[in-house]
Short mmCIF file of C-alpha atoms and ligand atoms in Angstrom, two decimals:
data_model
loop_
_atom_site.label_atom_id
_atom_site.label_comp_id
_atom_site.label_asym_id
_atom_site.label_seq_id
_atom_site.Cartn_x
_atom_site.Cartn_y
_atom_site.Cartn_z
CA MET A 303 22.94 -159.90 -30.39
CA PRO A 304 25.06 -160.68 -33.70
CA SER A 305 27.54 -158.10 -34.18
CA GLN A 306 27.34 -157.69 -38.20
CA LEU A 307 23.25 -157.02 -37.74
CA LEU A 308 21.83 -153.56 -37.95
CA SER A 309 19.67 -152.69 -35.13
CA LYS A 310 17.83 -149.54 -34.64
CA SER A 311 20.34 -147.86 -32.03
CA LYS A 312 22.68 -148.39 -35.11
CA TYR A 313 20.44 -147.19 -37.12
CA ILE A 314 20.09 -144.03 -35.40
CA SER A 315 24.46 -144.47 -34.83
CA GLY A 316 24.40 -144.71 -38.55
CA LEU A 317 22.39 -141.43 -39.65
CA GLN A 318 24.64 -139.31 -37.04
CA CYS A 319 27.50 -140.85 -38.89
CA PRO A 320 29.12 -143.92 -40.63
CA LYS A 321 32.34 -143.69 -39.06
CA LEU A 322 30.48 -143.97 -35.41
CA LEU A 323 28.53 -146.67 -36.83
CA TRP A 324 31.78 -148.77 -38.30
CA ILE A 325 33.58 -148.26 -35.15
CA GLN A 326 30.61 -149.70 -32.85
CA ILE A 327 30.23 -152.99 -34.78
CA ASN A 328 33.71 -153.69 -36.10
CA GLU A 329 35.99 -152.18 -33.26
CA PRO A 330 33.58 -152.15 -30.17
CA GLU A 331 36.55 -152.34 -28.16
CA SER A 332 37.82 -148.80 -29.25
CA ILE A 333 34.16 -147.37 -27.58
CA SER A 334 34.65 -146.80 -23.71
CA GLU A 335 31.98 -148.18 -21.01
CA LEU A 336 29.01 -146.51 -20.24
CA ASP A 337 29.95 -143.64 -17.69
CA ALA A 338 28.15 -143.46 -14.77
CA VAL A 339 25.52 -140.66 -15.92
CA THR A 340 24.97 -142.38 -19.20
CA GLN A 341 24.56 -145.48 -17.06
CA TYR A 342 21.86 -143.96 -14.44
CA LEU A 343 20.19 -142.51 -17.55
CA PHE A 344 19.73 -145.71 -18.88
CA ASN A 345 18.57 -147.18 -15.63
CA GLN A 346 15.61 -144.36 -15.70
CA GLY A 347 14.91 -145.24 -18.99
CA HIS A 348 14.31 -148.66 -17.99
CA GLN A 349 12.48 -148.05 -14.45
CA VAL A 350 10.24 -145.77 -16.97
CA GLY A 351 9.58 -148.80 -19.66
CA GLU A 352 8.34 -150.49 -16.57
CA TYR A 353 5.48 -148.19 -15.71
CA ALA A 354 4.53 -148.06 -19.54
CA LYS A 355 3.73 -151.65 -19.53
CA GLN A 356 1.07 -150.98 -16.72
CA LEU A 357 -0.77 -149.14 -19.43
CA PHE A 358 -1.56 -152.75 -20.92
CA PRO A 359 -2.34 -154.79 -17.84
CA ASP A 360 -3.03 -157.64 -20.06
CA GLY A 361 -0.10 -157.85 -21.60
CA ILE A 362 2.82 -160.03 -21.99
CA ASN A 363 6.69 -159.53 -21.30
CA ILE A 364 8.92 -161.47 -23.47
CA THR A 365 11.18 -162.08 -20.73
CA GLN A 366 13.88 -164.13 -22.63
CA ASP A 367 17.17 -162.82 -22.16
CA ASP A 368 19.17 -164.25 -24.80
CA PHE A 369 18.76 -163.00 -28.02
CA MET A 370 17.12 -165.97 -30.67
CA GLY A 371 15.19 -166.90 -27.40
CA ASN A 372 13.44 -163.26 -27.14
CA ILE A 373 13.15 -163.61 -31.17
CA ARG A 374 11.64 -167.35 -31.17
CA LYS A 375 9.00 -166.21 -28.21
CA THR A 376 8.03 -162.96 -30.03
CA LYS A 377 6.76 -165.45 -33.22
CA GLU A 378 5.10 -167.96 -31.11
CA LEU A 379 3.57 -165.14 -28.84
CA LEU A 380 2.21 -162.84 -31.74
CA ALA A 381 -0.86 -165.23 -32.66
CA GLU A 382 -2.00 -164.49 -29.43
CA ARG A 383 -3.09 -161.13 -30.56
CA LYS A 384 -2.03 -159.80 -26.71
CA PRO A 385 0.05 -156.58 -26.30
CA LEU A 386 3.49 -157.90 -26.00
CA PHE A 387 6.42 -156.04 -24.83
CA GLU A 388 10.25 -156.00 -25.44
CA VAL A 389 9.25 -157.52 -28.56
CA GLY A 390 12.44 -158.93 -30.67
CA ILE A 391 11.89 -158.59 -34.38
CA LEU A 392 14.12 -160.07 -36.71
CA SER A 393 14.36 -159.70 -40.45
CA GLY A 394 17.44 -160.65 -42.44
CA THR A 395 20.20 -158.40 -41.66
CA ILE A 396 18.34 -155.81 -39.71
CA TYR A 397 16.61 -156.43 -36.16
CA SER A 398 14.73 -154.19 -33.92
CA ARG A 399 13.42 -154.71 -30.23
CA VAL A 400 9.52 -152.90 -29.85
CA ASP A 401 8.82 -151.97 -26.32
CA ILE A 402 5.19 -152.71 -26.61
CA LEU A 403 3.30 -153.76 -29.95
CA ASN A 404 -0.03 -153.49 -29.39
CA PRO A 405 -2.82 -155.29 -31.47
CA VAL A 406 -5.80 -153.93 -33.25
CA ASN A 407 -8.30 -154.64 -35.73
CA GLU A 408 -8.36 -158.47 -36.92
CA ASP A 409 -4.52 -158.64 -38.13
CA GLU A 410 -3.09 -155.00 -37.49
CA TRP A 411 -0.42 -153.69 -34.78
CA ASP A 412 0.56 -150.53 -33.04
CA ILE A 413 4.20 -149.26 -32.02
CA ILE A 414 4.08 -148.04 -28.71
CA GLU A 415 8.60 -146.90 -27.67
CA VAL A 416 8.29 -145.56 -24.70
CA LYS A 417 11.22 -142.71 -23.56
CA SER A 418 11.95 -140.89 -20.69
CA SER A 419 11.93 -137.57 -22.21
CA THR A 420 9.36 -134.81 -21.76
CA SER A 421 8.36 -134.00 -25.40
CA VAL A 422 8.98 -136.05 -29.29
CA LYS A 423 12.05 -135.44 -30.41
CA ASP A 424 13.08 -136.11 -34.47
CA VAL A 425 15.93 -138.88 -33.14
CA HIS A 426 12.52 -140.71 -31.74
CA ILE A 427 10.76 -140.64 -35.27
CA ASN A 428 13.39 -141.91 -36.90
CA ASP A 429 14.22 -144.72 -34.19
CA VAL A 430 10.31 -145.51 -34.75
CA SER A 431 10.92 -145.62 -38.58
CA PHE A 432 13.00 -147.99 -38.30
CA GLN A 433 11.04 -150.30 -35.72
CA ARG A 434 7.83 -149.97 -38.04
CA TYR A 435 10.75 -150.66 -41.36
CA CYS A 436 11.79 -154.26 -39.49
CA CYS A 437 7.89 -154.80 -38.36
CA GLU A 438 6.67 -154.67 -42.09
CA LYS A 439 9.75 -156.27 -43.29
CA ALA A 440 9.11 -159.08 -40.76
CA GLY A 441 5.53 -159.40 -42.02
CA LEU A 442 3.35 -157.83 -39.91
CA LYS A 443 0.79 -155.14 -40.47
CA ILE A 444 1.59 -151.64 -38.80
CA ARG A 445 -1.53 -149.30 -38.53
CA ASP A 446 -0.22 -146.52 -35.96
CA CYS A 447 2.87 -145.77 -34.49
CA LYS A 448 2.48 -143.77 -31.29
CA LEU A 449 5.09 -142.21 -28.46
CA ALA A 450 5.10 -142.72 -24.75
CA TYR A 451 6.77 -140.06 -23.05
CA ILE A 452 6.52 -138.17 -19.48
CA ASN A 453 4.14 -135.58 -19.14
CA THR A 454 5.75 -132.92 -17.01
CA GLN A 455 2.00 -131.75 -15.56
CA TYR A 456 1.53 -135.21 -13.92
CA VAL A 457 1.78 -134.65 -10.08
CA LYS A 458 2.17 -137.70 -7.72
CA ASN A 459 -0.59 -138.42 -5.42
CA GLY A 460 -0.33 -142.42 -3.86
CA GLU A 461 0.70 -144.74 -6.36
CA ILE A 462 2.19 -143.58 -9.56
CA ASP A 463 -0.64 -143.49 -12.27
CA PRO A 464 0.41 -144.47 -15.59
CA GLU A 465 -2.38 -143.08 -17.62
CA GLU A 466 -1.15 -139.66 -15.99
CA LEU A 467 2.17 -139.94 -15.98
CA PHE A 468 2.34 -140.55 -19.61
CA ILE A 469 1.28 -138.72 -22.95
CA LEU A 470 0.65 -140.93 -25.49
CA GLU A 471 1.07 -139.30 -28.71
CA ASP A 472 0.14 -140.30 -32.45
CA ILE A 473 3.57 -140.21 -34.44
CA SER A 474 2.52 -142.25 -37.73
CA THR A 475 2.37 -139.09 -39.58
CA GLN A 476 5.95 -138.07 -38.99
CA VAL A 477 7.31 -141.53 -38.79
CA GLU A 478 5.59 -141.63 -42.73
CA GLU A 479 7.40 -138.62 -43.88
CA VAL A 480 10.96 -139.85 -42.75
CA SER A 481 10.51 -143.28 -43.65
CA GLU A 482 10.92 -142.13 -47.45
CA GLY A 483 14.38 -143.35 -48.49
CA ILE A 484 14.75 -145.76 -45.51
CA GLU A 485 15.00 -148.52 -47.70
CA GLU A 486 18.41 -146.94 -49.59
CA ARG A 487 19.50 -145.74 -46.46
CA VAL A 488 19.59 -149.13 -44.60
CA PHE A 489 21.18 -151.06 -47.72
CA SER A 490 23.90 -148.13 -47.66
CA LEU A 491 24.65 -148.52 -43.78
CA LEU A 492 24.98 -152.17 -44.27
CA GLU A 493 27.41 -151.73 -46.55
CA VAL A 494 29.14 -149.26 -44.48
CA VAL A 495 29.09 -151.93 -41.75
CA SER A 496 30.54 -154.65 -44.10
CA ASN A 497 33.45 -152.49 -45.53
CA LYS A 498 36.59 -153.80 -44.60
CA ILE A 499 37.95 -149.96 -44.30
CA CYS A 500 36.63 -147.59 -41.75
CA PRO A 501 34.79 -144.38 -43.51
CA GLU A 502 36.79 -140.86 -43.62
CA VAL A 503 34.49 -138.76 -41.88
CA THR A 504 35.64 -135.12 -40.94
CA ILE A 505 34.37 -133.70 -37.81
CA GLY A 506 31.12 -131.26 -37.74
CA LYS A 507 28.04 -130.74 -35.96
CA HIS A 508 26.79 -134.32 -36.40
CA CYS A 509 29.24 -135.15 -33.83
CA LEU A 510 27.33 -133.53 -31.37
CA ALA A 511 23.35 -134.32 -31.98
CA PRO A 512 21.27 -135.91 -31.36
CA TYR A 513 23.72 -137.48 -29.08
CA GLU A 514 27.08 -136.37 -28.07
CA CYS A 515 29.78 -138.83 -30.26
CA PRO A 516 31.26 -140.96 -27.96
CA LEU A 517 34.69 -140.89 -30.31
CA ARG A 518 34.85 -137.17 -29.90
CA THR A 519 37.92 -137.56 -28.40
CA GLU A 520 39.66 -139.70 -30.65
CA CYS A 521 38.33 -137.69 -33.67
CA TRP A 522 39.02 -134.16 -32.26
CA GLY A 523 42.35 -134.99 -30.75
CA PHE A 524 44.11 -133.06 -33.88
CA LEU A 525 43.00 -129.81 -32.74
CA PRO A 526 45.25 -127.55 -30.88
CA GLU A 527 45.11 -126.03 -27.48
CA ASN A 528 43.08 -123.28 -27.19
CA SER A 529 40.74 -124.25 -30.77
CA ILE A 530 38.58 -122.24 -32.06
CA PHE A 531 36.16 -124.47 -30.30
CA ASP A 532 36.56 -123.37 -27.12
CA LEU A 533 35.43 -119.81 -28.26
CA ARG A 534 32.18 -118.88 -26.09
CA GLY A 535 29.14 -118.47 -28.46
CA GLY A 536 27.10 -120.33 -30.76
CA LYS A 537 28.72 -123.44 -32.88
CA THR A 538 27.73 -121.65 -36.11
CA LYS A 539 30.92 -119.50 -35.60
CA GLN A 540 32.89 -122.29 -34.77
CA PHE A 541 32.37 -124.73 -37.71
CA SER A 542 32.54 -121.67 -39.94
CA LEU A 543 36.13 -120.90 -38.84
CA TYR A 544 36.89 -124.67 -39.07
CA GLU A 545 35.86 -124.71 -42.69
CA GLN A 546 38.11 -121.60 -43.55
CA GLY A 547 40.96 -124.12 -42.27
CA ILE A 548 41.41 -121.73 -39.16
CA LEU A 549 41.96 -123.84 -36.12
CA SER A 550 43.42 -121.85 -33.12
CA ILE A 551 42.05 -118.70 -31.77
CA LYS A 552 44.98 -116.94 -32.03
CA ASP A 553 45.08 -118.01 -35.73
CA ILE A 554 41.43 -115.72 -36.13
CA PRO A 555 42.09 -113.05 -38.58
CA ASN A 556 41.71 -109.53 -37.70
CA ASN A 557 39.20 -109.09 -40.23
CA ILE A 558 36.63 -111.38 -38.86
CA PRO A 559 34.05 -109.95 -36.57
CA LEU A 560 34.09 -111.17 -32.77
CA SER A 561 32.03 -110.21 -29.74
CA ARG A 562 33.43 -108.74 -26.96
CA GLN A 563 33.95 -112.09 -24.98
CA GLN A 564 35.67 -113.60 -28.10
CA ARG A 565 38.26 -110.77 -28.45
CA ILE A 566 38.65 -110.89 -24.86
CA GLN A 567 39.48 -114.70 -25.57
CA LYS A 568 41.84 -114.37 -28.45
CA GLU A 569 43.68 -111.25 -26.28
CA CYS A 570 44.15 -113.52 -23.45
CA VAL A 571 45.25 -116.63 -25.84
CA ILE A 572 47.94 -114.72 -27.63
CA THR A 573 49.16 -112.76 -24.94
CA GLY A 574 49.38 -115.11 -22.14
CA THR A 575 47.56 -113.08 -19.74
CA THR A 576 44.51 -113.18 -17.77
CA HIS A 577 42.11 -110.50 -18.28
CA VAL A 578 40.98 -108.26 -15.21
CA GLU A 579 38.27 -104.98 -15.29
CA LYS A 580 39.27 -104.50 -11.41
CA GLU A 581 36.30 -101.07 -11.62
CA GLU A 582 33.75 -103.58 -12.17
CA ILE A 583 35.10 -106.33 -9.74
CA ARG A 584 35.03 -103.71 -7.03
CA GLN A 585 31.33 -102.43 -8.00
CA PHE A 586 30.51 -106.42 -8.00
CA LEU A 587 32.34 -106.80 -4.35
CA ASP A 588 30.97 -103.47 -2.91
CA ILE A 589 27.43 -105.26 -3.21
CA LEU A 590 28.44 -107.81 -0.62
CA LYS A 591 27.28 -107.16 2.77
CA TYR A 592 28.73 -108.95 6.21
CA PRO A 593 27.83 -111.59 7.23
CA LEU A 594 28.22 -113.52 3.99
CA TYR A 595 26.32 -116.42 3.47
CA TYR A 596 28.14 -118.52 0.73
CA LEU A 597 25.54 -121.23 0.14
CA ASP A 598 25.08 -124.36 -2.08
CA PHE A 599 22.86 -126.88 -2.80
CA GLU A 600 22.51 -130.60 -4.58
CA THR A 601 19.61 -131.69 -5.87
CA MET A 602 18.40 -134.63 -7.64
CA GLY A 603 15.43 -134.80 -10.29
CA PRO A 604 14.15 -138.53 -11.06
CA ALA A 605 12.12 -138.98 -14.24
CA ILE A 606 9.54 -140.96 -11.88
CA PRO A 607 8.43 -138.53 -8.85
CA ILE A 608 9.39 -140.39 -5.23
CA TYR A 609 7.36 -138.11 -3.05
CA ASP A 610 3.24 -136.93 -3.03
CA GLY A 611 3.04 -133.52 -4.52
CA LEU A 612 5.58 -133.87 -6.78
CA ARG A 613 6.23 -133.55 -10.82
CA PRO A 614 8.47 -135.88 -12.63
CA TYR A 615 11.59 -134.49 -13.24
CA GLN A 616 11.26 -132.02 -10.17
CA THR A 617 14.69 -130.52 -8.46
CA ILE A 618 14.55 -131.93 -4.90
CA PRO A 619 17.00 -130.19 -2.79
CA PHE A 620 18.95 -133.20 -0.42
CA GLN A 621 21.84 -131.37 0.63
CA PHE A 622 23.43 -127.88 1.20
CA SER A 623 26.95 -126.52 2.22
CA LEU A 624 26.78 -122.82 3.86
CA HIS A 625 29.79 -121.30 4.83
CA ILE A 626 29.30 -117.84 7.30
CA VAL A 627 31.51 -115.10 7.91
CA GLU A 628 30.82 -112.61 10.34
CA ASP A 629 33.04 -109.92 9.10
CA ASP A 630 36.25 -108.93 7.57
CA LYS A 631 38.37 -110.64 10.36
CA SER A 632 36.66 -113.81 11.31
CA GLU A 633 37.10 -117.19 9.79
CA PRO A 634 34.24 -118.86 8.36
CA ILE A 635 32.00 -121.35 9.97
CA HIS A 636 30.99 -124.42 7.77
CA HIS A 637 27.41 -125.91 8.40
CA SER A 638 26.48 -128.58 6.21
CA PHE A 639 23.04 -130.58 5.89
CA LEU A 640 22.58 -133.86 4.16
CA ALA A 641 19.11 -135.65 4.46
CA ASP A 642 19.16 -139.70 5.58
CA GLY A 643 16.96 -141.84 5.44
CA ILE A 644 13.80 -142.15 2.54
CA GLU A 645 11.77 -139.54 4.14
CA ASP A 646 11.25 -136.72 2.02
CA PRO A 647 14.37 -134.02 2.73
CA ARG A 648 12.80 -131.09 2.06
CA PRO A 649 11.04 -130.11 5.46
CA GLN A 650 14.22 -130.72 7.36
CA LEU A 651 16.28 -128.80 4.63
CA LEU A 652 14.10 -125.91 5.18
CA HIS A 653 14.10 -126.02 8.96
CA GLU A 654 17.89 -126.17 8.54
CA LEU A 655 18.18 -123.29 6.17
CA GLN A 656 15.96 -121.11 8.00
CA ARG A 657 17.47 -121.36 11.20
CA LEU A 658 21.15 -120.59 9.90
CA LEU A 659 20.32 -117.79 7.08
CA GLY A 660 19.88 -114.92 9.62
CA SER A 661 17.78 -111.92 8.81
CA GLU A 662 20.40 -109.32 7.17
CA GLY A 663 23.83 -110.11 5.05
CA SER A 664 24.37 -111.27 1.58
CA ILE A 665 23.87 -114.87 0.51
CA ILE A 666 26.42 -115.39 -2.00
CA ALA A 667 25.57 -118.40 -4.83
CA TYR A 668 27.16 -119.32 -7.76
CA ASN A 669 24.86 -119.18 -11.16
CA SER A 670 22.30 -118.47 -8.08
CA GLY A 671 19.44 -118.62 -10.57
CA PHE A 672 19.42 -122.02 -9.69
CA GLU A 673 19.26 -122.01 -6.12
CA GLU A 674 16.27 -119.32 -6.49
CA GLY A 675 14.45 -121.53 -8.20
CA VAL A 676 15.17 -124.30 -5.96
CA LEU A 677 13.84 -121.65 -3.08
CA LYS A 678 10.74 -121.06 -4.85
CA GLU A 679 9.85 -124.50 -5.82
CA LEU A 680 10.28 -125.59 -2.29
CA VAL A 681 8.15 -122.65 -1.08
CA GLU A 682 5.43 -123.90 -3.58
CA ALA A 683 5.58 -126.84 -1.78
CA PHE A 684 5.55 -124.94 2.03
CA PRO A 685 3.71 -122.05 1.53
CA GLU A 686 4.30 -121.51 5.23
CA TYR A 687 7.91 -120.54 4.52
CA SER A 688 6.75 -117.53 1.79
CA ASP A 689 7.08 -114.81 4.06
CA TRP A 690 10.48 -116.02 4.72
CA LEU A 691 11.40 -116.68 1.09
CA GLU A 692 10.75 -113.01 0.46
CA GLY A 693 13.20 -111.67 2.76
CA ILE A 694 16.21 -114.35 1.20
CA LEU A 695 15.81 -113.49 -2.37
CA VAL A 696 16.21 -110.02 -2.06
CA ARG A 697 19.71 -111.29 -0.26
CA ILE A 698 20.45 -113.36 -2.84
CA VAL A 699 24.24 -112.25 -4.73
CA ASP A 700 25.44 -114.19 -8.24
CA LEU A 701 29.60 -115.05 -7.91
CA LEU A 702 29.12 -116.04 -11.21
CA PHE A 703 28.27 -112.07 -12.57
CA PRO A 704 32.09 -110.95 -12.75
CA PHE A 705 33.01 -114.20 -14.91
CA SER A 706 29.92 -114.43 -17.04
CA ASN A 707 30.43 -110.81 -17.82
CA PHE A 708 34.28 -111.44 -18.75
CA HIS A 709 35.57 -109.08 -15.75
CA TYR A 710 37.80 -112.02 -15.09
CA TYR A 711 39.20 -114.16 -17.68
CA HIS A 712 41.66 -117.10 -17.66
CA ALA A 713 42.54 -118.92 -20.86
CA SER A 714 42.04 -122.29 -19.13
CA GLN A 715 38.28 -121.77 -18.70
CA LYS A 716 37.77 -121.78 -22.17
CA ASP A 717 34.30 -121.26 -22.89
CA THR A 718 32.62 -121.42 -20.02
CA ALA A 719 32.45 -119.55 -16.65
CA SER A 720 31.49 -122.91 -14.36
CA LEU A 721 32.42 -123.10 -10.61
CA LYS A 722 34.52 -126.10 -12.12
CA LYS A 723 36.68 -124.07 -14.42
CA VAL A 724 36.81 -120.41 -12.75
CA LEU A 725 37.90 -122.09 -9.32
CA PRO A 726 41.10 -123.68 -10.42
CA ALA A 727 41.66 -120.69 -13.47
CA ILE A 728 41.91 -118.07 -9.92
CA THR A 729 42.92 -120.17 -7.27
CA GLY A 730 44.69 -123.30 -8.39
CA LYS A 731 42.68 -125.36 -6.42
CA GLY A 732 40.20 -127.99 -8.22
CA TYR A 733 38.04 -130.62 -7.64
CA GLU A 734 40.36 -133.62 -8.81
CA GLU A 735 41.60 -134.87 -4.81
CA ILE A 736 37.95 -136.01 -4.12
CA GLU A 737 36.00 -138.74 -5.32
CA ILE A 738 32.68 -137.01 -6.06
CA GLY A 739 33.30 -134.07 -8.45
CA ALA A 740 30.22 -133.24 -10.24
CA GLY A 741 26.91 -132.38 -9.43
CA MET A 742 25.28 -134.97 -11.33
CA ASP A 743 27.65 -137.81 -9.82
CA ALA A 744 26.18 -136.44 -6.20
CA SER A 745 22.76 -136.65 -7.21
CA ILE A 746 23.25 -140.07 -8.66
CA ALA A 747 25.73 -141.50 -5.22
CA TYR A 748 22.67 -140.04 -3.24
CA GLU A 749 20.01 -142.05 -5.01
CA ARG A 750 21.86 -144.40 -4.56
CA ILE A 751 22.70 -145.04 -0.89
CA THR A 752 19.16 -143.69 0.12
CA TYR A 753 16.74 -145.78 -2.17
CA GLY A 754 19.39 -148.34 -3.25
CA SER A 755 20.36 -151.72 -1.52
CA VAL A 756 24.07 -151.04 -0.29
CA THR A 757 25.76 -151.73 3.13
CA GLU A 758 26.08 -149.13 5.68
CA GLU A 759 29.99 -148.92 5.00
CA GLU A 760 29.13 -147.63 1.78
CA ILE A 761 26.85 -145.28 2.79
CA ALA A 762 29.42 -143.81 5.44
CA LYS A 763 31.77 -143.45 2.55
CA VAL A 764 29.55 -141.86 -0.17
CA ARG A 765 27.83 -139.25 2.44
CA VAL A 766 31.52 -138.04 3.72
CA ASP A 767 32.18 -137.89 0.09
CA LEU A 768 29.20 -135.96 -1.03
CA ILE A 769 29.98 -133.54 2.15
CA LYS A 770 33.43 -133.06 1.19
CA TYR A 771 32.27 -131.83 -2.63
CA CYS A 772 29.63 -129.76 -1.21
CA LYS A 773 31.75 -128.05 0.97
CA LEU A 774 34.60 -127.00 -1.11
CA ASP A 775 32.08 -125.66 -3.35
CA THR A 776 31.54 -123.27 -1.11
CA GLU A 777 34.80 -122.96 0.54
CA GLY A 778 35.99 -122.54 -3.18
CA MET A 779 33.68 -119.32 -3.31
CA ILE A 780 35.20 -117.64 -0.44
CA TRP A 781 38.80 -118.09 -2.50
CA ILE A 782 37.33 -116.89 -5.06
CA VAL A 783 36.31 -113.43 -3.23
CA ASP A 784 39.18 -113.31 -1.49
CA LYS A 785 41.06 -113.52 -4.90
CA LEU A 786 39.08 -110.57 -6.56
CA ARG A 787 39.24 -108.60 -3.53
CA ASN A 788 43.26 -108.38 -4.34
CA LEU A 789 43.24 -108.26 -7.39
S1 SF4 B 691 33.26 -137.88 -33.57
FE1 SF4 B 691 32.23 -137.25 -35.50
S2 SF4 B 691 33.65 -137.79 -36.93
FE2 SF4 B 691 33.84 -139.31 -34.98
S3 SF4 B 691 33.03 -140.43 -35.26
FE3 SF4 B 691 32.16 -139.45 -34.07
S4 SF4 B 691 30.26 -138.45 -35.06
FE4 SF4 B 691 31.61 -139.06 -36.65
#
């Protein structure tokens, strides 16, 4: 696509921030390539788009890969009055890809935008309003605008049923509303693009929504260590402080009201000390009953359900790590489960868990609401485990508790109590040495080796990495509990 054209994605970028738009067009090399998670979501969106095409069985795919070829083919096929997929519309300096253009009445068309999200968002309305504007500029008559998005109530039973998988919502009224003034907006963004100088834009909430800006590191790089954006709590207070010219947590004047957590943060930054509430930590540790079971799940949640009985995005656990410490003199014993093959991993995972978790002793998880949610969903699918689950849920203890309640806080945690921040803060050990370092990376890696076409060697390597990663989560919890005991 010629770089000076305003496409719908560039229009959305321009609405978010003119500086972002200018850099995307004039200095695209300054924007880093898609990371693995964004690429995964992109591929998932593509897969969802393919299912949406099945809603129109007589539709024609405009497959031309090259930009002008796609536009030429679109022009040719418009005359056939059939549903068209991946339509390319060019009008002067604006260009839009339309997912589905569906002929209606004698000479009108409906625009159907396909999204892998589970609801209609403002950004979708703006996206479609640009498509409609572009189509109308190119001489097409547009009747309705619709959004096809994922129906989370759909349950797979056999082949994917696109009629059930998607909700097709008419968004014409919302599109009409946001289209007011679109011509001026498009002109002003085209001006931004053609300017030789990048516009000056100060940082703000627009850097975070509708998408986290890929230029945040550059634009936000002037902020000091322990900046006010590391304060716990909502963004409103952070930006209010920023607008008052306060950049560092240590410089927040005493007359500005702070929450208990924020006061602890400020104190830790100023004094360079760690905040420790020994009595509350002791009370937490007293809850733990041997044998201790340190448990962590890895899960995936694909938009298109893989197995019968699953809904879109439903969590599927495929791996767990379990460290068992029998008593205060015992060394931890590690158990690990990682599903192998394309069968539904849940029955075997449940079977292994039941075998290993015993009938007494605390089950320690970090942010246990997640593990509890996974277990409840598992038992919903496999009700024969219901009695067992009741006995399990009452034994679960959340190791997040002392950290989310600031009974322990170190400034390096910044505004989070996540395990990835707490583990290095309290033990000095982290995830840097291992290949897979985050839950989303684990799920992408697992999906790739399980359902993708990869070599045996790669499968073996990724499996080792997955086991190391999940093991570190539960091992890390043991280290944290040991540290808390020594405080
Ligand atoms: S980080 Fe913020 S100010 Fe910088 S380009 Fe992105 S949206 Fe604009």
